[in-house]
PDB file of C-alpha atoms in Angstrom:
ATOM      1  CA  UNK V   1      38.172  65.416 -67.737  1.00 53.00           C
ATOM      2  CA  UNK V   2      39.058  67.803 -64.909  1.00 62.00           C
ATOM      3  CA  UNK V   3      37.712  71.263 -65.760  1.00 71.00           C
ATOM      4  CA  UNK V   4      40.231  73.999 -65.025  1.00 87.00           C
ATOM      5  CA  UNK V   5      43.117  71.556 -64.898  1.00 93.00           C
ATOM      6  CA  UNK V   6      45.623  70.137 -67.334  1.00 95.00           C
ATOM      7  CA  UNK V   7      46.956  66.720 -66.368  1.00 94.00           C
ATOM      8  CA  UNK V   8      50.171  65.274 -67.810  1.00 95.00           C
ATOM      9  CA  UNK V   9      50.759  61.508 -67.549  1.00 95.00           C
ATOM     10  CA  UNK V  10      54.287  60.305 -68.359  1.00 95.00           C
ATOM     11  CA  UNK V  11      54.246  56.728 -69.661  1.00 94.00           C
ATOM     12  CA  UNK V  12      57.753  56.894 -71.085  1.00 94.00           C
ATOM     13  CA  UNK V  13      60.784  55.314 -69.400  1.00 93.00           C
ATOM     14  CA  UNK V  14      62.454  58.735 -68.912  1.00 94.00           C
ATOM     15  CA  UNK V  15      61.745  61.956 -67.035  1.00 95.00           C
ATOM     16  CA  UNK V  16      59.715  64.490 -69.033  1.00 96.00           C
ATOM     17  CA  UNK V  17      60.175  68.269 -68.648  1.00 96.00           C
ATOM     18  CA  UNK V  18      56.933  70.244 -69.023  1.00 96.00           C
ATOM     19  CA  UNK V  19      56.123  73.962 -69.032  1.00 95.00           C
ATOM     20  CA  UNK V  20      52.672  75.471 -69.627  1.00 94.00           C
ATOM     21  CA  UNK V  21      52.291  79.191 -70.243  1.00 93.00           C
ATOM     22  CA  UNK V  22      50.012  81.462 -68.224  1.00 90.00           C
ATOM     23  CA  UNK V  23      47.818  84.408 -69.107  1.00 87.00           C
ATOM     24  CA  UNK V  24      48.570  87.402 -66.903  1.00 76.00           C
ATOM     25  CA  UNK V  25      45.013  87.364 -65.588  1.00 64.00           C
ATOM     26  CA  UNK V  26      44.983  83.887 -64.076  1.00 63.00           C
ATOM     27  CA  UNK V  27      48.298  83.263 -62.360  1.00 69.00           C
ATOM     28  CA  UNK V  28      50.078  79.957 -62.069  1.00 74.00           C
ATOM     29  CA  UNK V  29      53.718  79.075 -62.571  1.00 80.00           C
ATOM     30  CA  UNK V  30      54.992  78.990 -66.173  1.00 82.00           C
ATOM     31  CA  UNK V  31      58.261  77.360 -65.099  1.00 86.00           C
ATOM     32  CA  UNK V  32      59.487  73.950 -66.192  1.00 91.00           C
ATOM     33  CA  UNK V  33      58.616  70.939 -64.047  1.00 93.00           C
ATOM     34  CA  UNK V  34      59.808  67.332 -64.173  1.00 94.00           C
ATOM     35  CA  UNK V  35      57.212  64.584 -64.554  1.00 94.00           C
ATOM     36  CA  UNK V  36      58.822  61.310 -63.530  1.00 92.00           C
ATOM     37  CA  UNK V  37      58.452  58.133 -65.580  1.00 90.00           C
ATOM     38  CA  UNK V  38      56.289  55.291 -64.397  1.00 75.00           C
ATOM     39  CA  UNK V  39      55.086  51.900 -65.635  1.00 64.00           C
ATOM     40  CA  UNK V  40      51.508  53.088 -65.303  1.00 64.00           C
ATOM     41  CA  UNK V  41      52.504  56.696 -65.805  1.00 66.00           C
ATOM     42  CA  UNK V  42      53.402  59.266 -63.185  1.00 75.00           C
ATOM     43  CA  UNK V  43      51.291  62.401 -63.475  1.00 85.00           C
ATOM     44  CA  UNK V  44      51.349  66.095 -62.660  1.00 89.00           C
ATOM     45  CA  UNK V  45      48.519  68.638 -62.680  1.00 90.00           C
ATOM     46  CA  UNK V  46      48.487  72.290 -63.716  1.00 90.00           C
ATOM     47  CA  UNK V  47      45.647  74.612 -62.742  1.00 90.00           C
ATOM     48  CA  UNK V  48      44.663  76.490 -65.907  1.00 90.00           C
ATOM     49  CA  UNK V  49      41.190  77.922 -66.588  1.00 89.00           C
ATOM     50  CA  UNK V  50      41.393  80.305 -69.551  1.00 90.00           C
ATOM     51  CA  UNK V  51      39.330  79.029 -72.491  1.00 91.00           C
ATOM     52  CA  UNK V  52      41.796  80.500 -75.021  1.00 92.00           C
ATOM     53  CA  UNK V  53      44.082  77.561 -74.295  1.00 94.00           C
ATOM     54  CA  UNK V  54      47.776  77.287 -73.575  1.00 94.00           C
ATOM     55  CA  UNK V  55      51.129  76.387 -75.054  1.00 95.00           C
ATOM     56  CA  UNK V  56      52.540  73.287 -73.393  1.00 96.00           C
ATOM     57  CA  UNK V  57      56.262  72.827 -73.999  1.00 97.00           C
ATOM     58  CA  UNK V  58      57.605  69.280 -73.721  1.00 98.00           C
ATOM     59  CA  UNK V  59      61.266  68.313 -73.555  1.00 97.00           C
ATOM     60  CA  UNK V  60      62.853  64.906 -73.217  1.00 96.00           C
ATOM     61  CA  UNK V  61      66.454  64.076 -74.033  1.00 92.00           C
ATOM     62  CA  UNK V  62      67.458  66.056 -77.106  1.00 93.00           C
ATOM     63  CA  UNK V  63      63.891  66.503 -78.359  1.00 95.00           C
ATOM     64  CA  UNK V  64      61.537  69.354 -77.541  1.00 96.00           C
ATOM     65  CA  UNK V  65      58.289  70.695 -78.988  1.00 97.00           C
ATOM     66  CA  UNK V  66      55.351  73.030 -78.205  1.00 97.00           C
ATOM     67  CA  UNK V  67      51.740  71.776 -78.222  1.00 98.00           C
ATOM     68  CA  UNK V  68      48.374  73.550 -77.883  1.00 97.00           C
ATOM     69  CA  UNK V  69      46.238  72.374 -74.927  1.00 97.00           C
ATOM     70  CA  UNK V  70      43.037  73.553 -73.235  1.00 96.00           C
ATOM     71  CA  UNK V  71      41.651  73.355 -69.687  1.00 95.00           C
ATOM     72  CA  UNK V  72      40.363  69.827 -69.155  1.00 95.00           C
ATOM     73  CA  UNK V  73      43.148  68.249 -71.219  1.00 96.00           C
ATOM     74  CA  UNK V  74      44.608  64.987 -69.993  1.00 95.00           C
ATOM     75  CA  UNK V  75      47.860  64.501 -71.861  1.00 96.00           C
ATOM     76  CA  UNK V  76      49.373  61.031 -72.081  1.00 96.00           C
ATOM     77  CA  UNK V  77      53.030  61.152 -73.102  1.00 96.00           C
ATOM     78  CA  UNK V  78      54.717  58.019 -74.436  1.00 95.00           C
ATOM     79  CA  UNK V  79      57.315  59.680 -76.675  1.00 96.00           C
ATOM     80  CA  UNK V  80      57.701  62.893 -78.667  1.00 95.00           C
ATOM     81  CA  UNK V  81      56.027  61.000 -81.516  1.00 96.00           C
ATOM     82  CA  UNK V  82      53.168  59.777 -79.333  1.00 96.00           C
ATOM     83  CA  UNK V  83      51.383  62.554 -77.409  1.00 98.00           C
ATOM     84  CA  UNK V  84      47.658  62.038 -76.776  1.00 97.00           C
ATOM     85  CA  UNK V  85      45.066  64.522 -75.446  1.00 97.00           C
ATOM     86  CA  UNK V  86      41.896  62.865 -74.119  1.00 96.00           C
ATOM     87  CA  UNK V  87      42.268  59.969 -76.554  1.00 96.00           C
ATOM     88  CA  UNK V  88      43.225  62.076 -79.613  1.00 97.00           C
ATOM     89  CA  UNK V  89      46.787  62.151 -80.896  1.00 98.00           C
ATOM     90  CA  UNK V  90      48.122  65.713 -81.023  1.00 98.00           C
ATOM     91  CA  UNK V  91      51.032  67.174 -82.967  1.00 97.00           C
ATOM     92  CA  UNK V  92      53.481  69.995 -82.255  1.00 97.00           C
ATOM     93  CA  UNK V  93      52.417  73.481 -83.251  1.00 95.00           C
ATOM     94  CA  UNK V  94      54.553  75.415 -85.696  1.00 90.00           C
ATOM     95  CA  UNK V  95      54.661  78.868 -87.195  1.00 83.00           C
ATOM     96  CA  UNK V  96      55.379  79.316 -90.882  1.00 80.00           C
ATOM     97  CA  UNK V  97      58.782  80.788 -91.571  1.00 76.00           C
ATOM     98  CA  UNK V  98      59.224  83.250 -94.418  1.00 74.00           C
ATOM     99  CA  UNK V  99      61.394  82.039 -97.241  1.00 68.00           C
ATOM    100  CA  UNK V 100      64.840  83.598 -97.202  1.00 65.00           C
ATOM    101  CA  UNK V 101      64.788  83.833-100.994  1.00 62.00           C
ATOM    102  CA  UNK V 102      61.278  85.264-101.250  1.00 62.00           C
ATOM    103  CA  UNK V 103      61.115  88.921-102.228  1.00 65.00           C
ATOM    104  CA  UNK V 104      59.182  91.000 -99.744  1.00 62.00           C
ATOM    105  CA  UNK V 105      57.566  94.345-100.514  1.00 65.00           C
ATOM    106  CA  UNK V 106      58.844  97.263 -98.501  1.00 66.00           C
ATOM    107  CA  UNK V 107      56.628  98.150 -95.570  1.00 67.00           C
ATOM    108  CA  UNK V 108      56.866 101.910 -96.110  1.00 67.00           C
ATOM    109  CA  UNK V 109      58.319 102.394 -99.579  1.00 63.00           C
ATOM    110  CA  UNK V 110      59.808 105.829-100.174  1.00 65.00           C
ATOM    111  CA  UNK V 111      58.802 107.465-103.437  1.00 63.00           C
ATOM    112  CA  UNK V 112      61.784 108.135-105.645  1.00 54.00           C
TER     113      UNK V 112
END
């Protein structure tokens, strides 16, 4: 594990697009970068040191998903269904969406 770094290894047969957010205090480039495919896996390294962790956004073909990663992560990408961080399979992060049919109380109800 490389402290202060996040390593992405692409073991798929196709190019992988990767973006990892930054915190304003520690710099870095949050842009999207291509990690080329390779039989043994081509890799790319991001310098990230904040212990709060980061959102890593992966895109390949028509599939894309965000994942939570921390400094020291070594991500092995085989497919969108097979993403591993230091030997542990990880899954995309999601936010719950409010139901469109659910009644919501008014934030500042006006007395009538």
